[in-house]
PDB file of C-alpha atoms in Angstrom:
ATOM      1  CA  UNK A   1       0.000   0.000   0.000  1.00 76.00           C
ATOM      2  CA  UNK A   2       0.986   3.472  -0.552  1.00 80.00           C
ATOM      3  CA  UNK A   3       1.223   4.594   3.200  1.00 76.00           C
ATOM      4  CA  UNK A   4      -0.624   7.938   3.164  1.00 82.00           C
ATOM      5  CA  UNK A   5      -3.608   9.475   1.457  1.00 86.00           C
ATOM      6  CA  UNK A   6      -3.417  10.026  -1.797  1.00 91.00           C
ATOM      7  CA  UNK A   7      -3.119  14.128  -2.875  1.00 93.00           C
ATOM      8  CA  UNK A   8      -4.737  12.931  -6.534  1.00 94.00           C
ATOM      9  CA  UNK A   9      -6.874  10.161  -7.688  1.00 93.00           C
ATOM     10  CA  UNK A  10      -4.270   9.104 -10.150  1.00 94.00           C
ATOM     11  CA  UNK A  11      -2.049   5.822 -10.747  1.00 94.00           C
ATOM     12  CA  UNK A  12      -0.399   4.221 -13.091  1.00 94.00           C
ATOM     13  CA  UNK A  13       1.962   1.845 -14.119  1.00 93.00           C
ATOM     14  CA  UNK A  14       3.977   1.743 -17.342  1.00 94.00           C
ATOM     15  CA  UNK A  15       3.612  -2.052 -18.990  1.00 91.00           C
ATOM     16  CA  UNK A  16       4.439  -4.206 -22.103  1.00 91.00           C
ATOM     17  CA  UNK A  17       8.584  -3.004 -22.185  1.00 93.00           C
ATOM     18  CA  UNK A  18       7.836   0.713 -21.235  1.00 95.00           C
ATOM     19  CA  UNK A  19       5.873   0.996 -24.333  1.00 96.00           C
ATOM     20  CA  UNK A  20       2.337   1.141 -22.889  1.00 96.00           C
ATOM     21  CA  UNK A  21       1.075   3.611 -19.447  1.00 97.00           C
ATOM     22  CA  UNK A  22      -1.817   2.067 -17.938  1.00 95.00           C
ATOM     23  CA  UNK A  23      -3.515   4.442 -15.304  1.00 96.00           C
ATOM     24  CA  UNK A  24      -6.401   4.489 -13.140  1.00 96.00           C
ATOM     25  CA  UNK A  25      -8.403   7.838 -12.064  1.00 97.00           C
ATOM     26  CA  UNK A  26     -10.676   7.435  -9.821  1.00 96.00           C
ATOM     27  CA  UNK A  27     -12.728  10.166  -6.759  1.00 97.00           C
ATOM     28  CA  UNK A  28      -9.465  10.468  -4.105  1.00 95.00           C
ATOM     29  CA  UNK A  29     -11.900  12.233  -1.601  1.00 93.00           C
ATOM     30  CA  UNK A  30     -14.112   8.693  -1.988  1.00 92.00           C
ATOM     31  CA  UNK A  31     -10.992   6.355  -2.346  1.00 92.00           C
ATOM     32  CA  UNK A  32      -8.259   8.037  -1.048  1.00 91.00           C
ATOM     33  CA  UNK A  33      -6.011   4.453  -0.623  1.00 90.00           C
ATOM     34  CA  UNK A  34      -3.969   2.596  -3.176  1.00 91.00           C
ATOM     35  CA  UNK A  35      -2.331  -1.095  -3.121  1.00 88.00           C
ATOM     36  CA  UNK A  36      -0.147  -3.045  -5.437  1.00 88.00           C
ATOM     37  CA  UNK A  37      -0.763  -6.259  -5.897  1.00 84.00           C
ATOM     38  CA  UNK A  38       2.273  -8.341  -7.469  1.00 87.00           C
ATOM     39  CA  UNK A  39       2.397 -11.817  -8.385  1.00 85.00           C
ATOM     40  CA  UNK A  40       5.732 -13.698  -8.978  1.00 86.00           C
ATOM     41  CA  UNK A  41       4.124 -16.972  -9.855  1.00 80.00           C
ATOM     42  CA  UNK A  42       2.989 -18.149  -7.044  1.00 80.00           C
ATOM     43  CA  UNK A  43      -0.652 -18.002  -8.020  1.00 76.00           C
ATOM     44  CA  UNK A  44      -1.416 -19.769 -10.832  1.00 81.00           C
ATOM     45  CA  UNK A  45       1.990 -19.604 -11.960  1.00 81.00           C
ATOM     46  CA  UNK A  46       1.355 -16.096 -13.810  1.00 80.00           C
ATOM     47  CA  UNK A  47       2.972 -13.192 -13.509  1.00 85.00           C
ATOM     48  CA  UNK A  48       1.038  -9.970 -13.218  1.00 84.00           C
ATOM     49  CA  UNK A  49       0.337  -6.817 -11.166  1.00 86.00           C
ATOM     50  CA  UNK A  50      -2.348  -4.925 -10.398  1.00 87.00           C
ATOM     51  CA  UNK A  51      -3.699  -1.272  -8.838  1.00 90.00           C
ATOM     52  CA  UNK A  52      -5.977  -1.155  -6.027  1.00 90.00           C
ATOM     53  CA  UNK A  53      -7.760   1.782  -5.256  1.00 90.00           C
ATOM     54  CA  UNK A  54      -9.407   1.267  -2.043  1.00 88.00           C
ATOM     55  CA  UNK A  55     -11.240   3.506   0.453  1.00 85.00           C
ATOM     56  CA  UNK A  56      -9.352   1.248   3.036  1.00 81.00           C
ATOM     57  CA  UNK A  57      -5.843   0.653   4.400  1.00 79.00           C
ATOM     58  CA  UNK A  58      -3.967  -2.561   4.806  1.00 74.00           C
ATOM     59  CA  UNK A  59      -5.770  -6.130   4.306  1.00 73.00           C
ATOM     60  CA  UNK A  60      -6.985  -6.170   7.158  1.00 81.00           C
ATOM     61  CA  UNK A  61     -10.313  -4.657   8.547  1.00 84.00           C
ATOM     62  CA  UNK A  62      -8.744  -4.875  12.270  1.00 88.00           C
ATOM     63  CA  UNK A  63      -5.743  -3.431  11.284  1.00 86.00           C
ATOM     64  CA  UNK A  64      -6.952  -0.510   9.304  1.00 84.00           C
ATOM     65  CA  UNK A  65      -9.397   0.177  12.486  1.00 86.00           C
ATOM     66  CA  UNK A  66      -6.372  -0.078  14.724  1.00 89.00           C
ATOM     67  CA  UNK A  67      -4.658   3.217  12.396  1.00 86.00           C
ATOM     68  CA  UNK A  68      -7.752   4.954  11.831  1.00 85.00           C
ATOM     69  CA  UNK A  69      -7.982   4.395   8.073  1.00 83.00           C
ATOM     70  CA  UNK A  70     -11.268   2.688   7.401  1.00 82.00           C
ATOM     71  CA  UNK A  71     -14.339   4.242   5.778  1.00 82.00           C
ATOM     72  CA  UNK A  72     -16.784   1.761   6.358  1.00 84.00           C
ATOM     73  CA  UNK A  73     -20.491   1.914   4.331  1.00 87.00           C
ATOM     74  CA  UNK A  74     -23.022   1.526   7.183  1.00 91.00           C
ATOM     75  CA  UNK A  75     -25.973  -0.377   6.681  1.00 95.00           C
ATOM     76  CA  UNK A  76     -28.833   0.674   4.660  1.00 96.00           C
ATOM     77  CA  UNK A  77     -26.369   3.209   2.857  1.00 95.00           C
ATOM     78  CA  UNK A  78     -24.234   3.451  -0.435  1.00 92.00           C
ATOM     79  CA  UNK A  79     -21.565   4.108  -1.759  1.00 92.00           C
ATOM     80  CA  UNK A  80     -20.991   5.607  -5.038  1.00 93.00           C
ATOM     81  CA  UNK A  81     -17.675   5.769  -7.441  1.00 94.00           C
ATOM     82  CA  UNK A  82     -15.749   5.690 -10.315  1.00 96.00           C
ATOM     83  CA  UNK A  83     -12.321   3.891 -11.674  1.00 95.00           C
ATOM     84  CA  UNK A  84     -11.714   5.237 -15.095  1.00 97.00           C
ATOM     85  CA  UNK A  85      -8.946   3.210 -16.991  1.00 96.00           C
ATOM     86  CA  UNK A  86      -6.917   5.009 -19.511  1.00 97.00           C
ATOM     87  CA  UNK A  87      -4.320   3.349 -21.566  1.00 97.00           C
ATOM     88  CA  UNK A  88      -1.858   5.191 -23.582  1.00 97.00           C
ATOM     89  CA  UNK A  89       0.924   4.815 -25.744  1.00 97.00           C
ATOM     90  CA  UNK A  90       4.381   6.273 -24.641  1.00 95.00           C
ATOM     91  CA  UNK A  91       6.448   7.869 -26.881  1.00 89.00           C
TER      92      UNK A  91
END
C-alpha cells in the first residue's frame, strides 16, 4: 500500500517493455487508498500486477481500524464511485 492518502486520484503503471502507461483515475476524496498487488508466480503460476484503489488501508479490517484508516459503508447506505482506466501509448 501506498502509506498515506493520496493528494490525486491518479495511478499508473507503465507495462508491455515501457511501451504502454496504464492508469487508473478514480474520486481520491471517496478512495483516497492505493495497493499493489504483485504476483511472482505463485498463483497460478502467472505473472502480473495490479492497482488497487481502495477507500481502506492494509488487508486487514482490524488493522486498518487499529490506524484509523477505514471508511466503512453503514448499513442501509451506499456508496458511489468511479475507476476510469486510460491506456496510452508512450512515446
Amino acid at each position: 500500500y501506498v502509506y498515506s492518502e493520496l493528494k490525486n486520484g491518479e495511478v499508473g503503471l507503465l507495462i508491455n517493455n515501457k511501451k504502454l502507461l496504464y492508469k487508473n483515475l478514480f474520486p481520491v476524496d471517496k478512495i483516497p487508498y492505493v495497493g499493489i498487488w504483485i504476483n511472482e508466480g505463485e498463483f497460478k503460476d502467472g505473472y502480473m500486477v495490479a492497482i488497487e484503489p481502495t477507500n481502506g488501508f492494509y488487508d486487514s479490517v482490524l488493522i486498518a481500524k487499529g490506524y484509523n484508516r477505514l471508511n466503512p459503508i453503514l448499513p442501509d447506505s451506499y456508496f458511489d464511485f468511479f475507476v476510469d482506466i486510460e491506456l496510452s501509448p508512450v512515446v
